[in-house]
Short mmCIF file of C-alpha atoms and ligand atoms in Angstrom, two decimals:
data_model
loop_
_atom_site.label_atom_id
_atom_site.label_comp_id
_atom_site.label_asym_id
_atom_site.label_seq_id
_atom_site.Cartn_x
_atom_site.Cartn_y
_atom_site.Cartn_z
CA UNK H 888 0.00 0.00 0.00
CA UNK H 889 2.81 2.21 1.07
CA UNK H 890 4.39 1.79 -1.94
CA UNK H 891 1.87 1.63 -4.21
CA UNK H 892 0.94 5.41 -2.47
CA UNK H 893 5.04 6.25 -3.18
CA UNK H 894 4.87 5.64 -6.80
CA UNK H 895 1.64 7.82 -7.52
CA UNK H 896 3.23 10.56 -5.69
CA UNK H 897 6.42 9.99 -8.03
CA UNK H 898 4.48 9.65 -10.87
CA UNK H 899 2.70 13.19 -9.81
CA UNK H 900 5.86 14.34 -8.99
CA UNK H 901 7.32 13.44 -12.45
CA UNK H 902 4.03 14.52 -14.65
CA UNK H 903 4.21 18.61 -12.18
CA UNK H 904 8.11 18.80 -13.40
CA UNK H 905 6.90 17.93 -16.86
CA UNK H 906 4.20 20.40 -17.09
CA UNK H 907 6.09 23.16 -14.90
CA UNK H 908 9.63 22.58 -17.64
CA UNK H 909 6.91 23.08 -21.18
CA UNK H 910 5.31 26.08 -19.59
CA UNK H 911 8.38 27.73 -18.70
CA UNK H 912 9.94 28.69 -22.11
CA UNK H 913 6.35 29.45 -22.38
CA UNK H 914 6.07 31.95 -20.00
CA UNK H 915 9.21 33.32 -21.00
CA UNK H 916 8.11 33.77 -24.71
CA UNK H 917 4.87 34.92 -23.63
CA UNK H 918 7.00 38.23 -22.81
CA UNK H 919 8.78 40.09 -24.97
CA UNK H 920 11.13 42.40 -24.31
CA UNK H 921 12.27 45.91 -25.18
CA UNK H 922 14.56 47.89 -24.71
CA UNK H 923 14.51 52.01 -24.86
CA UNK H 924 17.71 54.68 -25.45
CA UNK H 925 17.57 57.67 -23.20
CA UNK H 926 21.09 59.71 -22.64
CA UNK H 927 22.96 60.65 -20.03
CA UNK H 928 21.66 59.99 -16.28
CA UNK H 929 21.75 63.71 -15.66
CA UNK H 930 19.72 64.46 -18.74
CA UNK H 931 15.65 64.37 -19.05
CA UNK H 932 15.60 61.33 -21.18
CA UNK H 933 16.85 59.05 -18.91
CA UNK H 934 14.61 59.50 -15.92
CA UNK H 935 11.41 60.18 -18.53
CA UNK H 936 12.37 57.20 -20.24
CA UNK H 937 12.44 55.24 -17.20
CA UNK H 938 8.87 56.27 -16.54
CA UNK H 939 7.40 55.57 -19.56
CA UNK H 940 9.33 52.16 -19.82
CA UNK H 941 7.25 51.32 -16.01
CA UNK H 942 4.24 52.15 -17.97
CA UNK H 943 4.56 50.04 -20.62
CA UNK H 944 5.38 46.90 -18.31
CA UNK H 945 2.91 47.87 -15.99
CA UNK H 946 0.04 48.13 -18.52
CA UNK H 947 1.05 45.65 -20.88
CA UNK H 948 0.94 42.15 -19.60
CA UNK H 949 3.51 40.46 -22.23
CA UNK H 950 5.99 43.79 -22.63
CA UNK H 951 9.00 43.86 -20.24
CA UNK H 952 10.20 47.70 -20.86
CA UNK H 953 13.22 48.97 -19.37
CA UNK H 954 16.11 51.60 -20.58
CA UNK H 955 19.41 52.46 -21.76
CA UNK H 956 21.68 55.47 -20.82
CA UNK H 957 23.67 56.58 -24.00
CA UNK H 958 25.41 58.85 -25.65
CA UNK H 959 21.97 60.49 -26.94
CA UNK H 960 20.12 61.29 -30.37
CA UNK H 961 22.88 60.91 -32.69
CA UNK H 962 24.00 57.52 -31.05
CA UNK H 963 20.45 56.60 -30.12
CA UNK H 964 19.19 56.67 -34.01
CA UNK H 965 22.12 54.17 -34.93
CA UNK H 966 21.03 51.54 -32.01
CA UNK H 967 17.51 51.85 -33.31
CA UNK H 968 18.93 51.57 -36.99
CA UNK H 969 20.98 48.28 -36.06
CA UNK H 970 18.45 46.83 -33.94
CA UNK H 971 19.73 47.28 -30.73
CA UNK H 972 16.66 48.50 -29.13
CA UNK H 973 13.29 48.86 -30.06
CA UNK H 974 12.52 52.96 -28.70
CA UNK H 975 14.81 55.55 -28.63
CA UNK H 976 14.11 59.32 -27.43
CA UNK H 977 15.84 61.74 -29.86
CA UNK H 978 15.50 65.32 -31.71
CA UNK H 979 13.48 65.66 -34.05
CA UNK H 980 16.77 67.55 -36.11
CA UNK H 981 18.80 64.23 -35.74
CA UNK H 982 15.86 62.51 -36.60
CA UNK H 983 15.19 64.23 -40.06
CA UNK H 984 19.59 63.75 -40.72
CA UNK H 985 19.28 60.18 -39.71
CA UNK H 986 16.64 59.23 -42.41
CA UNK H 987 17.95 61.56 -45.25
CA UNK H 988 21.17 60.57 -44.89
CA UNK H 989 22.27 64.85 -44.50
CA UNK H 990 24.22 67.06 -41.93
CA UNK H 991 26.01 64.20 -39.69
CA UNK H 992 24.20 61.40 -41.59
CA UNK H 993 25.73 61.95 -45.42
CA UNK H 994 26.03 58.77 -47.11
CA UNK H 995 24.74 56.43 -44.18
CA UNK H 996 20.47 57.11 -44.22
CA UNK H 997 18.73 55.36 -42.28
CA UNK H 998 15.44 55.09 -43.74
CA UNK H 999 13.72 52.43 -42.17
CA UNK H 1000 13.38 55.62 -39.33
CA UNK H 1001 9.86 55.10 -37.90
CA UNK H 1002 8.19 57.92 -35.90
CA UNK H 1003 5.88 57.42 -33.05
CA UNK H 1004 5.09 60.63 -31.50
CA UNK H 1005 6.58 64.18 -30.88
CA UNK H 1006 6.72 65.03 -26.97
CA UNK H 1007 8.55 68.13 -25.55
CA UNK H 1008 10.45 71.23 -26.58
CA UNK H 1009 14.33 70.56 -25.45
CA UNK H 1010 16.25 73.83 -25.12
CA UNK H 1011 19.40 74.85 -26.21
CA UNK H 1012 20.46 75.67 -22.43
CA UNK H 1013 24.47 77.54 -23.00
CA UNK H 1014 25.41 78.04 -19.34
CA UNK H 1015 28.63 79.61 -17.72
CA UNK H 1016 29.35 80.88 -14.50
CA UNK H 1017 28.00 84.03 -13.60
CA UNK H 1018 31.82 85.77 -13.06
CA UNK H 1019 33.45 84.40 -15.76
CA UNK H 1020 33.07 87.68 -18.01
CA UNK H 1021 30.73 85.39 -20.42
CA UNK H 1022 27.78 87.36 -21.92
CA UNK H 1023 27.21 86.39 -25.72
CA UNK H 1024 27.90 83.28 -27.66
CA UNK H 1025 30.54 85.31 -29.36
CA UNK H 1026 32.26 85.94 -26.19
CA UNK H 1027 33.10 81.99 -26.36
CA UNK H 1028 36.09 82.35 -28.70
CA UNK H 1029 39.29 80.82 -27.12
CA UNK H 1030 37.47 79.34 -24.53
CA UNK H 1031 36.70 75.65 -23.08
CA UNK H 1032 33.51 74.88 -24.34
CA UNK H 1033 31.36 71.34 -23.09
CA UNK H 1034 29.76 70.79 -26.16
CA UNK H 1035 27.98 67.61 -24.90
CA UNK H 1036 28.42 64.02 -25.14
CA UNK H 1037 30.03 62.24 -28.14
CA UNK H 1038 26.74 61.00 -30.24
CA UNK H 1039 24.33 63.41 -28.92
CA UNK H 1040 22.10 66.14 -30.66
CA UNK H 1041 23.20 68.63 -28.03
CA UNK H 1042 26.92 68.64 -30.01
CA UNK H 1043 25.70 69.07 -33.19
CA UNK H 1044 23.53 72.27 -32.20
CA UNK H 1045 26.78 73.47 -30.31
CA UNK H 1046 28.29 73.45 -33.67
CA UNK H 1047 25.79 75.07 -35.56
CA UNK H 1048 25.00 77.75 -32.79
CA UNK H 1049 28.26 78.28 -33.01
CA UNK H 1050 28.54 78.35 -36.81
CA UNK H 1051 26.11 81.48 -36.36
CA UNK H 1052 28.06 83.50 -34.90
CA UNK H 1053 31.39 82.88 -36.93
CA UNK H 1054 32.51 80.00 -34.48
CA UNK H 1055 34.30 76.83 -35.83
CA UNK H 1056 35.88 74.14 -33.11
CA UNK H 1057 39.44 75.79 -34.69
CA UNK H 1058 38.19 79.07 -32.13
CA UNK H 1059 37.20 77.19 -29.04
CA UNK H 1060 38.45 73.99 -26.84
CA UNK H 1061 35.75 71.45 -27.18
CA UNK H 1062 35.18 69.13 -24.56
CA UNK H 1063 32.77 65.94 -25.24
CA UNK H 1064 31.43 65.78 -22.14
CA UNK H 1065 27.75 64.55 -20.65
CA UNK H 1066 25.51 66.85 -18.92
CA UNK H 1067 26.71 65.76 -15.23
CA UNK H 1068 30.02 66.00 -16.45
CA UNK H 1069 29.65 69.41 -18.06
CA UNK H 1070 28.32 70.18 -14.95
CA UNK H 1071 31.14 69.30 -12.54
CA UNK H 1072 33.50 70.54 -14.75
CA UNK H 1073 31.89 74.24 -14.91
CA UNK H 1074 31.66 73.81 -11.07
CA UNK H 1075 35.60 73.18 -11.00
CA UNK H 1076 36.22 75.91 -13.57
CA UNK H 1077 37.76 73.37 -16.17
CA UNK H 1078 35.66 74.98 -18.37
CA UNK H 1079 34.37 78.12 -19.34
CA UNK H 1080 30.50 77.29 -20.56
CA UNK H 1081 28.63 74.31 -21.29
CA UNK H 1082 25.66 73.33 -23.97
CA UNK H 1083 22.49 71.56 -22.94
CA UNK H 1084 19.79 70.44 -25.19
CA UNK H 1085 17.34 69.04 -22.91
CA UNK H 1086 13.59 69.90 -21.41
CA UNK H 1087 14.45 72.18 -18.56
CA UNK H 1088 14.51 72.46 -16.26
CA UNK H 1089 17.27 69.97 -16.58
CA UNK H 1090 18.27 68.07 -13.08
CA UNK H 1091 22.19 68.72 -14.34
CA UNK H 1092 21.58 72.82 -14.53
CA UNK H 1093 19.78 72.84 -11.34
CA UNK H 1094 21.86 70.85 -9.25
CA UNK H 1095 25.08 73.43 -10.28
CA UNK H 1096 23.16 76.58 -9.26
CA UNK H 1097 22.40 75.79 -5.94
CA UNK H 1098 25.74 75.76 -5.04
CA UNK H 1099 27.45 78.11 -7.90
CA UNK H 1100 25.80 81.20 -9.31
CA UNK H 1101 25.52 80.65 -13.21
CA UNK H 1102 24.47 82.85 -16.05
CA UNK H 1103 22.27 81.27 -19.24
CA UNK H 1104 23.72 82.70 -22.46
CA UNK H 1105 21.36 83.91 -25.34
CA UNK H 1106 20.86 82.90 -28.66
CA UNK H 1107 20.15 86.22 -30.65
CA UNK H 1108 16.92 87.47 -33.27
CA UNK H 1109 20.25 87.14 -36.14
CA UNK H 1110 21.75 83.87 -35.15
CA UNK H 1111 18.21 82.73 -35.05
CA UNK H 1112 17.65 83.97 -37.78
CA UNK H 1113 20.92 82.87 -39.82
CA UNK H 1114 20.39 79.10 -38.24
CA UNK H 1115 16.79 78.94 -38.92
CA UNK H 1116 17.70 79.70 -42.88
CA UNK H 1117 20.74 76.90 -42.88
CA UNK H 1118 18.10 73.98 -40.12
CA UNK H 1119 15.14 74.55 -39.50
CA UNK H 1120 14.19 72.72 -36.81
CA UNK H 1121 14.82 75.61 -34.73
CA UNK H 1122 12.45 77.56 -32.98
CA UNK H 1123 12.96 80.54 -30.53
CA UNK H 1124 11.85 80.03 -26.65
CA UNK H 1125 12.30 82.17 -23.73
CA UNK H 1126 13.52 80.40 -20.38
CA UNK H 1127 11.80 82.10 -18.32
CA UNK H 1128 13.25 84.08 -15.33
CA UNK H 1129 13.51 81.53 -11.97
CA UNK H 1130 14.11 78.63 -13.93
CA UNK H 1131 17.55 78.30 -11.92
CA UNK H 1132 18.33 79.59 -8.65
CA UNK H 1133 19.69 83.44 -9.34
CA UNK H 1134 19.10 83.80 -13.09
CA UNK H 1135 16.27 86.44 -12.83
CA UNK H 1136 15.59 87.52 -16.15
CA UNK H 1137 14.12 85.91 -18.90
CA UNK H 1138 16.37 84.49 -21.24
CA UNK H 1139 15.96 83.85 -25.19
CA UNK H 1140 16.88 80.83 -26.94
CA UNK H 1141 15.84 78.32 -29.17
CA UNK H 1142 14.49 74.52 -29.07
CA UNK H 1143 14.43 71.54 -30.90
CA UNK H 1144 11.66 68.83 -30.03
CA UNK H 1145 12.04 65.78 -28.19
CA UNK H 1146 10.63 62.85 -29.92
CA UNK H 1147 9.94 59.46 -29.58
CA UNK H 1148 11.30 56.69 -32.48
CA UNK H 1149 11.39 53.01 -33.35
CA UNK H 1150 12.20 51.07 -36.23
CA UNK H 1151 10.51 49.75 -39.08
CA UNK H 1152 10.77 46.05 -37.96
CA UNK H 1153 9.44 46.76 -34.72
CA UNK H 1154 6.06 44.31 -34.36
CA UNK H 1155 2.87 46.59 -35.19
CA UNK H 1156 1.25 45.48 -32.00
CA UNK H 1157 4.10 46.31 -29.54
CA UNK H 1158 4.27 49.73 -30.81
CA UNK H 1159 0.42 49.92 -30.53
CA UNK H 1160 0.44 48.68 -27.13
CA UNK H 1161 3.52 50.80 -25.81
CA UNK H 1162 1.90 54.14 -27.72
CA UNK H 1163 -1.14 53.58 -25.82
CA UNK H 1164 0.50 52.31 -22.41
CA UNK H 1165 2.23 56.29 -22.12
CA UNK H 1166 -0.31 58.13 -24.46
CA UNK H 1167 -3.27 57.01 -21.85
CA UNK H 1168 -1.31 57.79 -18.85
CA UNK H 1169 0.16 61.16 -19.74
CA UNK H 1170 -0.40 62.64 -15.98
CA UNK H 1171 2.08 59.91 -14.42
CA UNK H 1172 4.45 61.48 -16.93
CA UNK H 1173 3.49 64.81 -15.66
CA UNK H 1174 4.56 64.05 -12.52
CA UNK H 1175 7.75 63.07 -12.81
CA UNK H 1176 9.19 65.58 -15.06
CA UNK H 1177 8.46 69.45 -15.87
CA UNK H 1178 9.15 68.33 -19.71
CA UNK H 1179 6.67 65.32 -19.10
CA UNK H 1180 3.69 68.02 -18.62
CA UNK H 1181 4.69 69.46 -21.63
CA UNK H 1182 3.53 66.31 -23.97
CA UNK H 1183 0.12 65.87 -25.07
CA UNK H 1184 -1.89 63.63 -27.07
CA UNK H 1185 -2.88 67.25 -29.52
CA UNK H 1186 0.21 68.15 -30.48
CA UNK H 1187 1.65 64.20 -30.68
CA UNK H 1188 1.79 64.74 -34.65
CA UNK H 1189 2.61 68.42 -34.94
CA UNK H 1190 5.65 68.20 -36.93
CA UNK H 1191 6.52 64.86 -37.34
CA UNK H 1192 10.37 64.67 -39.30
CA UNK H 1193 9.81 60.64 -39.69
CA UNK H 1194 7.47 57.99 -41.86
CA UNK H 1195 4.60 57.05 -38.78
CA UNK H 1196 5.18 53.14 -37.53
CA UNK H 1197 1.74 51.57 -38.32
CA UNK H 1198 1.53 50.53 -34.62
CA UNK H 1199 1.47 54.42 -33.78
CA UNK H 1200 -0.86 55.44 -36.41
CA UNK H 1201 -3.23 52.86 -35.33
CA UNK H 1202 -2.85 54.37 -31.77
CA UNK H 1203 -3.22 57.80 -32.83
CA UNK H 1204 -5.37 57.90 -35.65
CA UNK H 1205 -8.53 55.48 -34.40
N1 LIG L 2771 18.63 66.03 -26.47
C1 LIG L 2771 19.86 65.59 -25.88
C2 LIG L 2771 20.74 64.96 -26.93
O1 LIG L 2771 20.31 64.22 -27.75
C3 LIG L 2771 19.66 64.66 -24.69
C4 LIG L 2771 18.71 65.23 -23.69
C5 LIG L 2771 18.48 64.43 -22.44
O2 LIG L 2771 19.28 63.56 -22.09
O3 LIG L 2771 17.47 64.73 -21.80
O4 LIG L 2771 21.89 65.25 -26.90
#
């Protein structure tokens, strides 16, 4: 009896490890997962992309979301272009480059570019210290300049903000550096000014003036006006006064938009499901992030540089 009792528990034993070693691979196929570029940890993408990569695990059931700190737009649109993740936040500038194959892009498009929405105006933030004699973009000749990370969007307006006013990397020092890194470097006088493209206000610019008194640089009506004719992408903004600690007057100078991508061979229904997974719960968004307030579902197609992904247009335009 005993042992007839023994073997029906072995054979139940046997039959559970069978059942529990099929569904496993199951399970694990049942979820897919993805993976989406941000930039630097002191940047907005990063903690933005963070939130909406909890929203799309949270609301979808068989998407595992999580992110990737990078180097930013410019190195973000070549992971997305080799398959390396399936979302990636980037301007919509580098975005336009990237699938004409122009500016940084000539001879390498990337065409297979997909968009899925436009979310928040990033501003060209030029910030020195408020004693270091810095006033005007031009006064940045022969100086150390942080012109932003290597493979991010925030260079390549460095350059051409710079190329307004007469500026070539032959005037200045360039430094490649990230936005913390910018940031610690201004703080330790290394250098002289620093560019940030990012939503502000940005976590990097705020941090260095509460303990350092900095100055935000304008971009002028002319340079506007000369970069407008040669990119234009570029529209002017005003940071307004009390953005950062001590800068009390409004300052002028012009944006790019934050957008985010994918890739043609992204599945239809995973874009579809992580569109609607962030579109339908804009306010969490909201609260994690000034910029995240700024993105709404009206102005999710207002100047859209790249083809739609079917999985967005299905979100957007039922
Ligand atoms: N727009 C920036 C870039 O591509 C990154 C901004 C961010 O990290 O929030 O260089």
């Amino acid at each position: 009896m005993l042992k007839k009792n023994l073997s029906i528990l072995m054979t139940a034993l046997l039959v559970l490890a069978l059942v529990l070693a099929a569904a496993a691979p199951l399970a694990a196929q049942q979820r897919t997962f993805v993976t989406i570029a941000t930039g630097g940890l002191a940047g907005v993408y990063y903690p933005l992309g963070g939130g909406m990569a909890r929203l799309i695990s949270n609301e979808v059931p068989h998407i595992s979301a999580s992110v990737q700190s990078t180097g930013a737009s410019v190195a973000n649109v070549g992971l997305l272009d080799r398959g390396n993740v399936e979302f990636a936040l980037i301007q919509n500038d580098i975005a336009y480059y990237a699938a004409s194959g122009t500016e940084m892009f000539e001879g390498r498009a990337m065409p297979a570019l997909r968009g899925v929405a436009m979310l928040y105006p990033e501003t060209i933030q030029i910030i020195a210290l408020a004693g270091s004699g810095i006033h005007s973009v031009a006064d940045l000749a022969g100086k150390r300049v942080a012109v932003g990370a290597a493979g991010s969007g925030t260079e390549a307006n460095a350059r051409q903000i710079l190329g307004a006013y007469g500026i070539t990397y032959d005037d200045i020092q360039e430094d490649y550096l990230s936005f913390a890194e910018a940031a610690s470097n201004l703080r330790d006088r290394n250098v002289d000014a620093a560019f940030i493209t990012a939503g502000f206000p940005t976590a990097a610019v705020t941090d260095l003036a509460t303990s350092l008194s900095i100055r935000v640089i304008p971009v002028s009506d002319d340079a506007f006006a000369s970069l407008e004719a040669n990119y234009p992408f570029y529209t002017q903004v005003v940071i307004p006064a009390d953005t950062y600690r001590n800068v009390t007057e409004d300052t002028q100078t012009v944006a790019v938009m934050a957008m985010l991508a994918t890739h043609a061979a992204v599945d239809a229904d995973i874009v579809y499901d992580s569109t609607r997974a962030i579109f339908d719960n804009l306010d969490e968004l909201a609260a994690l992030h000034a910029a995240g307030g700024r993105i709404s579902l009206a102005t999710a197609q207002a100047g859209q540089p790249l083809e739609l992904h079917e999985g967005a247009a299905r979100y957007f335009n039922d």
